[in-house]
Short mmCIF file of N, CA and C in Angstrom, two decimals:
data_model
loop_
_atom_site.label_atom_id
_atom_site.label_comp_id
_atom_site.label_asym_id
_atom_site.label_seq_id
_atom_site.Cartn_x
_atom_site.Cartn_y
_atom_site.Cartn_z
N MET V 1 179.55 222.23 -40.32
CA MET V 1 180.09 223.39 -39.64
C MET V 1 181.10 224.10 -40.54
N GLU V 2 181.03 225.39 -40.55
CA GLU V 2 181.90 226.21 -41.38
C GLU V 2 183.32 226.28 -40.81
N ALA V 3 184.31 226.16 -41.67
CA ALA V 3 185.70 226.22 -41.22
C ALA V 3 186.05 227.64 -40.77
N ARG V 4 186.77 227.74 -39.68
CA ARG V 4 187.23 229.03 -39.19
C ARG V 4 188.52 229.41 -39.90
N THR V 5 188.69 230.67 -40.13
CA THR V 5 189.93 231.13 -40.76
C THR V 5 190.85 231.68 -39.68
N THR V 6 192.14 231.62 -39.96
CA THR V 6 193.15 232.16 -39.05
C THR V 6 193.67 233.48 -39.64
N HIS V 7 194.44 234.19 -38.85
CA HIS V 7 195.02 235.44 -39.33
C HIS V 7 195.86 235.21 -40.59
N ALA V 8 196.61 234.11 -40.62
CA ALA V 8 197.45 233.81 -41.78
C ALA V 8 196.63 233.63 -43.06
N ASP V 9 195.38 233.17 -42.92
CA ASP V 9 194.51 232.99 -44.08
C ASP V 9 194.07 234.32 -44.68
N HIS V 10 194.10 235.36 -43.90
CA HIS V 10 193.60 236.68 -44.32
C HIS V 10 194.75 237.50 -44.89
N ARG V 11 195.15 237.17 -46.11
CA ARG V 11 196.33 237.79 -46.71
C ARG V 11 196.00 238.81 -47.80
N PHE V 12 194.72 238.94 -48.17
CA PHE V 12 194.31 239.88 -49.21
C PHE V 12 193.92 241.19 -48.53
N SER V 13 194.83 242.15 -48.57
CA SER V 13 194.62 243.38 -47.81
C SER V 13 194.31 244.56 -48.71
N ILE V 14 193.73 245.57 -48.07
CA ILE V 14 193.49 246.86 -48.72
C ILE V 14 193.62 247.92 -47.64
N THR V 15 194.37 248.96 -47.95
CA THR V 15 194.54 250.08 -47.03
C THR V 15 193.73 251.25 -47.54
N MET V 16 192.95 251.82 -46.63
CA MET V 16 192.07 252.94 -46.95
C MET V 16 192.47 254.13 -46.09
N SER V 17 192.24 255.31 -46.62
CA SER V 17 192.51 256.54 -45.90
C SER V 17 191.22 257.35 -45.80
N SER V 18 190.97 257.90 -44.61
CA SER V 18 189.84 258.80 -44.41
C SER V 18 190.14 259.70 -43.22
N ASP V 19 189.81 260.96 -43.35
CA ASP V 19 189.97 261.89 -42.24
C ASP V 19 188.73 261.91 -41.35
N ASP V 20 187.71 261.16 -41.72
CA ASP V 20 186.44 261.15 -40.99
C ASP V 20 186.31 259.84 -40.22
N LEU V 21 186.38 259.92 -38.89
CA LEU V 21 186.33 258.72 -38.07
C LEU V 21 185.00 257.98 -38.22
N ALA V 22 183.92 258.69 -38.49
CA ALA V 22 182.64 258.02 -38.72
C ALA V 22 182.73 257.12 -39.96
N VAL V 23 183.41 257.57 -40.99
CA VAL V 23 183.60 256.77 -42.20
C VAL V 23 184.44 255.54 -41.88
N VAL V 24 185.47 255.71 -41.06
CA VAL V 24 186.30 254.57 -40.66
C VAL V 24 185.45 253.52 -39.94
N ASN V 25 184.55 253.97 -39.09
CA ASN V 25 183.65 253.03 -38.41
C ASN V 25 182.76 252.31 -39.41
N CYS V 26 182.31 253.00 -40.43
CA CYS V 26 181.52 252.35 -41.49
C CYS V 26 182.38 251.33 -42.24
N LEU V 27 183.63 251.68 -42.54
CA LEU V 27 184.52 250.75 -43.23
C LEU V 27 184.73 249.48 -42.40
N ARG V 28 184.88 249.64 -41.10
CA ARG V 28 185.03 248.46 -40.22
C ARG V 28 183.83 247.53 -40.36
N SER V 29 182.65 248.11 -40.27
CA SER V 29 181.43 247.32 -40.36
C SER V 29 181.30 246.65 -41.73
N LEU V 30 181.62 247.38 -42.78
CA LEU V 30 181.52 246.82 -44.13
C LEU V 30 182.55 245.72 -44.36
N SER V 31 183.71 245.80 -43.70
CA SER V 31 184.69 244.73 -43.85
C SER V 31 184.18 243.45 -43.17
N LYS V 32 183.56 243.61 -42.02
CA LYS V 32 182.97 242.45 -41.32
C LYS V 32 181.86 241.84 -42.18
N PHE V 33 181.02 242.68 -42.76
CA PHE V 33 179.93 242.24 -43.63
C PHE V 33 180.47 241.49 -44.86
N SER V 34 181.58 241.98 -45.40
CA SER V 34 182.12 241.45 -46.66
C SER V 34 182.85 240.12 -46.52
N GLN V 35 183.31 239.78 -45.31
CA GLN V 35 183.97 238.50 -45.07
C GLN V 35 182.88 237.48 -44.80
N LYS V 36 182.39 236.84 -45.87
CA LYS V 36 181.18 236.00 -45.80
C LYS V 36 181.35 234.69 -45.05
N THR V 37 182.55 234.16 -44.99
CA THR V 37 182.80 232.90 -44.29
C THR V 37 184.03 233.06 -43.40
N GLY V 38 184.22 232.09 -42.52
CA GLY V 38 185.38 232.16 -41.64
C GLY V 38 185.20 233.21 -40.56
N ASN V 39 186.29 233.65 -40.00
CA ASN V 39 186.28 234.61 -38.90
C ASN V 39 186.11 236.03 -39.45
N ASN V 40 184.92 236.61 -39.31
CA ASN V 40 184.69 237.93 -39.88
C ASN V 40 185.09 239.08 -38.95
N ASN V 41 185.79 238.76 -37.87
CA ASN V 41 186.37 239.80 -37.03
C ASN V 41 187.80 240.13 -37.45
N ILE V 42 188.45 239.21 -38.12
CA ILE V 42 189.84 239.43 -38.53
C ILE V 42 189.98 240.58 -39.52
N PRO V 43 189.09 240.76 -40.50
CA PRO V 43 189.30 241.82 -41.48
C PRO V 43 189.54 243.21 -40.89
N TRP V 44 188.88 243.53 -39.80
CA TRP V 44 189.01 244.88 -39.27
C TRP V 44 189.94 244.96 -38.06
N GLY V 45 190.65 243.90 -37.76
CA GLY V 45 191.62 243.92 -36.67
C GLY V 45 192.71 244.95 -36.93
N GLY V 46 193.14 245.62 -35.90
CA GLY V 46 194.20 246.63 -36.04
C GLY V 46 193.72 247.96 -36.60
N THR V 47 192.41 248.19 -36.54
CA THR V 47 191.87 249.46 -37.07
C THR V 47 191.23 250.31 -35.97
N LYS V 48 191.62 250.08 -34.73
CA LYS V 48 191.07 250.88 -33.63
C LYS V 48 191.34 252.36 -33.86
N ASP V 49 190.61 253.20 -33.16
CA ASP V 49 190.79 254.65 -33.30
C ASP V 49 192.25 255.04 -33.10
N LYS V 50 192.90 254.46 -32.10
CA LYS V 50 194.30 254.81 -31.82
C LYS V 50 195.21 254.37 -32.97
N ASP V 51 194.89 253.23 -33.64
CA ASP V 51 195.67 252.76 -34.79
C ASP V 51 195.50 253.73 -35.96
N TRP V 52 194.27 254.16 -36.19
CA TRP V 52 193.95 255.10 -37.27
C TRP V 52 194.71 256.41 -37.06
N LYS V 53 194.70 256.91 -35.84
CA LYS V 53 195.42 258.16 -35.54
C LYS V 53 196.92 257.98 -35.73
N ARG V 54 197.47 256.91 -35.17
CA ARG V 54 198.91 256.62 -35.26
C ARG V 54 199.37 256.48 -36.71
N ASP V 55 198.52 255.88 -37.54
CA ASP V 55 198.90 255.58 -38.93
C ASP V 55 198.49 256.67 -39.92
N GLY V 56 198.28 257.88 -39.43
CA GLY V 56 198.01 259.00 -40.34
C GLY V 56 196.67 258.90 -41.02
N HIS V 57 195.65 258.45 -40.28
CA HIS V 57 194.28 258.34 -40.79
C HIS V 57 194.13 257.26 -41.86
N LYS V 58 194.96 256.21 -41.74
CA LYS V 58 194.87 255.06 -42.64
C LYS V 58 194.56 253.80 -41.84
N VAL V 59 193.81 252.90 -42.44
CA VAL V 59 193.49 251.60 -41.84
C VAL V 59 193.61 250.52 -42.91
N THR V 60 194.06 249.35 -42.48
CA THR V 60 194.23 248.23 -43.41
C THR V 60 193.30 247.10 -43.00
N PHE V 61 192.56 246.59 -43.98
CA PHE V 61 191.63 245.49 -43.80
C PHE V 61 192.20 244.26 -44.50
N HIS V 62 191.97 243.08 -43.89
CA HIS V 62 192.53 241.82 -44.42
C HIS V 62 191.40 240.81 -44.63
N PHE V 63 191.36 240.23 -45.82
CA PHE V 63 190.31 239.27 -46.19
C PHE V 63 190.93 237.93 -46.55
N SER V 64 190.14 236.87 -46.43
CA SER V 64 190.65 235.53 -46.72
C SER V 64 190.63 235.19 -48.21
N THR V 65 189.92 235.97 -49.01
CA THR V 65 189.92 235.75 -50.46
C THR V 65 189.94 237.09 -51.20
N ARG V 66 190.44 237.04 -52.39
CA ARG V 66 190.43 238.23 -53.26
C ARG V 66 188.98 238.67 -53.51
N GLU V 67 188.08 237.70 -53.65
CA GLU V 67 186.68 238.00 -53.93
C GLU V 67 186.03 238.77 -52.77
N TYR V 68 186.36 238.39 -51.55
CA TYR V 68 185.80 239.12 -50.40
C TYR V 68 186.33 240.55 -50.36
N ARG V 69 187.61 240.72 -50.70
CA ARG V 69 188.17 242.09 -50.76
C ARG V 69 187.47 242.89 -51.85
N GLU V 70 187.27 242.29 -53.00
CA GLU V 70 186.60 243.01 -54.09
C GLU V 70 185.15 243.33 -53.73
N GLY V 71 184.49 242.42 -53.02
CA GLY V 71 183.14 242.69 -52.55
C GLY V 71 183.11 243.86 -51.59
N PHE V 72 184.11 243.94 -50.72
CA PHE V 72 184.24 245.06 -49.80
C PHE V 72 184.37 246.37 -50.57
N VAL V 73 185.24 246.40 -51.56
CA VAL V 73 185.43 247.62 -52.36
C VAL V 73 184.12 247.99 -53.05
N SER V 74 183.42 247.03 -53.60
CA SER V 74 182.16 247.30 -54.29
C SER V 74 181.12 247.91 -53.37
N VAL V 75 180.98 247.36 -52.18
CA VAL V 75 179.96 247.88 -51.27
C VAL V 75 180.38 249.25 -50.73
N VAL V 76 181.67 249.46 -50.51
CA VAL V 76 182.15 250.78 -50.08
C VAL V 76 181.87 251.82 -51.16
N GLU V 77 182.17 251.48 -52.41
CA GLU V 77 181.91 252.41 -53.52
C GLU V 77 180.42 252.72 -53.65
N ARG V 78 179.59 251.73 -53.38
CA ARG V 78 178.14 251.91 -53.51
C ARG V 78 177.56 252.76 -52.39
N LEU V 79 178.09 252.63 -51.18
CA LEU V 79 177.46 253.25 -50.02
C LEU V 79 178.12 254.53 -49.50
N LEU V 80 179.42 254.68 -49.73
CA LEU V 80 180.14 255.82 -49.15
C LEU V 80 180.65 256.76 -50.24
N PRO V 81 180.34 258.04 -50.14
CA PRO V 81 180.80 259.00 -51.15
C PRO V 81 182.33 259.01 -51.28
N GLN V 82 182.80 258.96 -52.50
CA GLN V 82 184.23 258.88 -52.82
C GLN V 82 185.07 259.98 -52.15
N PRO V 83 184.63 261.19 -52.04
CA PRO V 83 185.52 262.19 -51.41
C PRO V 83 185.83 261.92 -49.94
N LEU V 84 185.07 261.02 -49.30
CA LEU V 84 185.26 260.77 -47.88
C LEU V 84 186.30 259.69 -47.58
N TRP V 85 186.75 258.96 -48.59
CA TRP V 85 187.72 257.89 -48.40
C TRP V 85 188.55 257.73 -49.67
N LYS V 86 189.69 257.07 -49.52
CA LYS V 86 190.57 256.83 -50.67
C LYS V 86 191.30 255.51 -50.46
N GLU V 87 191.43 254.75 -51.52
CA GLU V 87 192.25 253.54 -51.46
C GLU V 87 193.71 253.97 -51.56
N VAL V 88 194.53 253.45 -50.65
CA VAL V 88 195.94 253.80 -50.60
C VAL V 88 196.81 252.67 -51.18
N ALA V 89 196.46 251.43 -50.87
CA ALA V 89 197.27 250.29 -51.32
C ALA V 89 196.46 249.01 -51.21
N ARG V 90 196.91 247.99 -51.94
CA ARG V 90 196.35 246.65 -51.77
C ARG V 90 197.43 245.63 -52.05
N SER V 91 197.29 244.45 -51.42
CA SER V 91 198.27 243.39 -51.55
C SER V 91 197.56 242.03 -51.51
N ASP V 92 198.13 241.07 -52.23
CA ASP V 92 197.62 239.70 -52.19
C ASP V 92 198.48 238.83 -51.27
N ASN V 93 199.44 239.43 -50.59
CA ASN V 93 200.32 238.67 -49.71
C ASN V 93 200.70 239.48 -48.46
N ASN V 94 199.68 239.90 -47.73
CA ASN V 94 199.88 240.70 -46.52
C ASN V 94 198.99 240.13 -45.40
N PRO V 95 199.42 239.02 -44.79
CA PRO V 95 198.58 238.37 -43.78
C PRO V 95 198.29 239.26 -42.58
N ALA V 96 197.10 239.11 -42.04
CA ALA V 96 196.73 239.82 -40.82
C ALA V 96 197.60 239.31 -39.68
N VAL V 97 197.84 240.19 -38.70
CA VAL V 97 198.65 239.85 -37.54
C VAL V 97 197.75 239.82 -36.31
N PRO V 98 197.81 238.76 -35.51
CA PRO V 98 196.98 238.71 -34.30
C PRO V 98 197.35 239.84 -33.34
N ALA V 99 196.35 240.29 -32.60
CA ALA V 99 196.58 241.32 -31.58
C ALA V 99 197.50 240.77 -30.50
N LYS V 100 198.29 241.64 -29.93
CA LYS V 100 199.22 241.22 -28.87
C LYS V 100 198.59 241.32 -27.52
#
């Protein structure tokens, strides 16, 4: 059985900006796809439409490994045209926070 990951395990983050909500929905799906093991719902936590609006059209995704984050960036670059999104920040020490 595969080990489950916790929010604290998902510390490799990347913040993306897009003014297109359809693109944000694609980013959510690609983050779930890119988290190959563990809990693949954690990467896109905190990226609801209301979060995106509140945060100035930015969303932050959290992965359990640097490799999963890099895989996410690779698939985003391959599938989504660059003018529709932009990387804003990334961190290797930004754990995901559980929903309240």
